[in-house]
CSV table of C-alpha atoms in Angstrom, one decimal:
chain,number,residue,atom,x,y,z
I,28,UNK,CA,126.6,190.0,63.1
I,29,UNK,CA,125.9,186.5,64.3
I,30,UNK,CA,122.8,184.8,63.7
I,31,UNK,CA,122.6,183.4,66.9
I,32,UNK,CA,120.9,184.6,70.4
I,33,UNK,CA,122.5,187.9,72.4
I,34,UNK,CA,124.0,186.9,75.7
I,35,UNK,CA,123.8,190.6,77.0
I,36,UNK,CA,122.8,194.1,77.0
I,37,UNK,CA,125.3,196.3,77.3
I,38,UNK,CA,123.5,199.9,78.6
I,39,UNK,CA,125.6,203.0,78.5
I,40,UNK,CA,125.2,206.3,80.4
I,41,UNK,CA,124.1,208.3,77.2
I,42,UNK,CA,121.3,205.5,76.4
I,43,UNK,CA,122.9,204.0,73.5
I,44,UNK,CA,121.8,200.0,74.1
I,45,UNK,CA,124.1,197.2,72.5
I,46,UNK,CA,123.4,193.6,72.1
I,47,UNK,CA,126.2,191.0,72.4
I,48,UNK,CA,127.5,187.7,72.2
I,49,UNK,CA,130.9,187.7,74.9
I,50,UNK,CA,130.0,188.6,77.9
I,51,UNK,CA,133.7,189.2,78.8
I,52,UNK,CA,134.1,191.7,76.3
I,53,UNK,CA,130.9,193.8,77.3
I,54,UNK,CA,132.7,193.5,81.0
I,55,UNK,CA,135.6,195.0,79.2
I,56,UNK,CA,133.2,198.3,79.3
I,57,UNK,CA,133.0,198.3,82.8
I,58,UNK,CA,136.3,199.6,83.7
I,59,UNK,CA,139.0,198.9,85.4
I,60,UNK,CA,137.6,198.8,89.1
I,61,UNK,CA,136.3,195.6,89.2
I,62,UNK,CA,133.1,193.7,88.3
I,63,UNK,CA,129.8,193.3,90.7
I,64,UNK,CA,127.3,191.0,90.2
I,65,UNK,CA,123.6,190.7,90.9
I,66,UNK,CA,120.6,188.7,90.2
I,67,UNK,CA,117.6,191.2,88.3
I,68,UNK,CA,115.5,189.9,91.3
I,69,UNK,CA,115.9,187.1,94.1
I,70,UNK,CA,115.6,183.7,91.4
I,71,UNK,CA,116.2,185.6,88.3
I,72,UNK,CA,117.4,184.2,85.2
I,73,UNK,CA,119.1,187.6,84.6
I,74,UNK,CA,122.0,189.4,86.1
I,75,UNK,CA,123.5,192.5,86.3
I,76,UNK,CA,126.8,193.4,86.0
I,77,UNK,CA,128.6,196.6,87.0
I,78,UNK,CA,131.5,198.3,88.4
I,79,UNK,CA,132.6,197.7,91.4
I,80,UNK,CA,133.6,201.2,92.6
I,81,UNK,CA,130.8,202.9,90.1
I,82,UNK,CA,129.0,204.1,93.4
I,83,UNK,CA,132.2,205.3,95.1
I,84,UNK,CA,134.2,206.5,92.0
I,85,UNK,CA,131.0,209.4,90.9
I,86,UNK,CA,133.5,211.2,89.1
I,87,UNK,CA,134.3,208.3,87.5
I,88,UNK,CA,131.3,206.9,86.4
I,89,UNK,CA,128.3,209.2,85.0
I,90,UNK,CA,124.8,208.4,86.2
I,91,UNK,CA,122.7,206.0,84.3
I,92,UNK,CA,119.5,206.5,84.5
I,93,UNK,CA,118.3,205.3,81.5
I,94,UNK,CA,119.8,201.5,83.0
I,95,UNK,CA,117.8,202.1,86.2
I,96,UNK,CA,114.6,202.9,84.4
I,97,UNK,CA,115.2,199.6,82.1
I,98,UNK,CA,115.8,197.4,84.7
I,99,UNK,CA,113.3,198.6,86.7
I,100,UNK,CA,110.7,197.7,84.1
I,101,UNK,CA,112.4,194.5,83.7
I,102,UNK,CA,112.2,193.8,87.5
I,103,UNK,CA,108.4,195.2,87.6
I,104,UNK,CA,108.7,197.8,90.1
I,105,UNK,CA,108.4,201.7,89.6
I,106,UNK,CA,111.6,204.0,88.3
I,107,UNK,CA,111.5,205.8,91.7
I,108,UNK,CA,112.0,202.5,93.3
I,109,UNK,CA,115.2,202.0,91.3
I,110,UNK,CA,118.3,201.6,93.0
I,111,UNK,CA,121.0,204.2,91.5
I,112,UNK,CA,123.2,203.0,88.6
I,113,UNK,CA,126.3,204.2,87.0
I,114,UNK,CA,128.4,203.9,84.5
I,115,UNK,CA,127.8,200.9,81.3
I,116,UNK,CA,125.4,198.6,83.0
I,117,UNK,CA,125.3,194.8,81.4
I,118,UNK,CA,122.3,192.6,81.5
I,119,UNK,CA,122.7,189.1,80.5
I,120,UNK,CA,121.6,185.9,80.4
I,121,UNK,CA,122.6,183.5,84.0
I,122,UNK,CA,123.7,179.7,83.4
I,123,UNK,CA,125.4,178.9,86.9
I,124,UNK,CA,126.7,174.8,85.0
I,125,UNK,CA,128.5,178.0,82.8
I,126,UNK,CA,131.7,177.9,84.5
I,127,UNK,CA,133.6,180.0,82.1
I,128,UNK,CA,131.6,183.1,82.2
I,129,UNK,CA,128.1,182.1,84.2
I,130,UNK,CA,126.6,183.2,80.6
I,131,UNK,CA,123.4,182.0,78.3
I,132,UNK,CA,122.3,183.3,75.3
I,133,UNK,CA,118.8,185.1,75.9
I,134,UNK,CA,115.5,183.5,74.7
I,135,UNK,CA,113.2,185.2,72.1
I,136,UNK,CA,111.0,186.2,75.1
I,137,UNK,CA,113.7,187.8,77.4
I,138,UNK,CA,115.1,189.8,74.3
I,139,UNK,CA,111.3,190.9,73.5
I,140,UNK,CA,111.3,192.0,77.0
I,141,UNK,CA,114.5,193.6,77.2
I,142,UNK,CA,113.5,195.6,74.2
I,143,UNK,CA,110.3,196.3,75.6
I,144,UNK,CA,111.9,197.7,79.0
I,145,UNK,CA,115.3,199.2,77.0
I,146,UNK,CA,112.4,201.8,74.3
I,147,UNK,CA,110.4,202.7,77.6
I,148,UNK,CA,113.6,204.1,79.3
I,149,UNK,CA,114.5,205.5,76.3
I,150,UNK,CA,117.2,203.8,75.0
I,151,UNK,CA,118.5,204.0,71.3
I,152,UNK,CA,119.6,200.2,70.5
I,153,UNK,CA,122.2,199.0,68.3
């Protein structure tokens, strides 16, 4: 492993947590649906990405609730509040002057966060 800053969180179904450098190889998780986007919350230095067709395709894609719970520490509202997730959820690091992959690598506080938000839902991270 690298010495240098994560650029994501890759978050699967069965809680297993994985830090990572490439963002387009954590996307590579995702399936082969497509890729949605979204910001954490509205000015966010922190997006989301998912499948595109995780919502439609439930079959598909198991539910994550350990990704919901995680994210919805990060974005300080309640669990309950969480909209539904399925199937490997990334978090990451935003740079929109990034035009290769719109990716950062995380500061020492976001991954302290991140960690923070990834043991409260559970996760087991690699």
């Amino acid at each position: 492993m690298t010495n240098h800053a994560p650029v994501y969180v890759l978050i699967r179904p069965d809680g297993r947590a994985e830090w990572g450098h490439r963002l387009m190889t954590a996307e590579e998780e995702l399936g082969q649906h497509g890729v949605g986007r979204a910001s954490l919350t509205d000015g966010s230095r922190l997006r989301i990405a998912m499948s595109d067709c995780a919502l439609l395709l439930r079959d598909i894609y198991p539910p994550n609730p350990r990704a919901a719970t995680a994210l919805a520490h990060l974005a300080g509202i309640s669990p309950e509040q969480a909209p539904e997730t399925r199937g490997p959820i990334v978090l990451y690091g935003y740079d929109p002057m990034n035009e290769w992959d719109n990716s950062r690598p995380l500061s020492t506080d976001e991954q302290a966060s991140i960690t923070k938000a990834l043991t409260a839902a559970g996760c087991t991270i690699t």
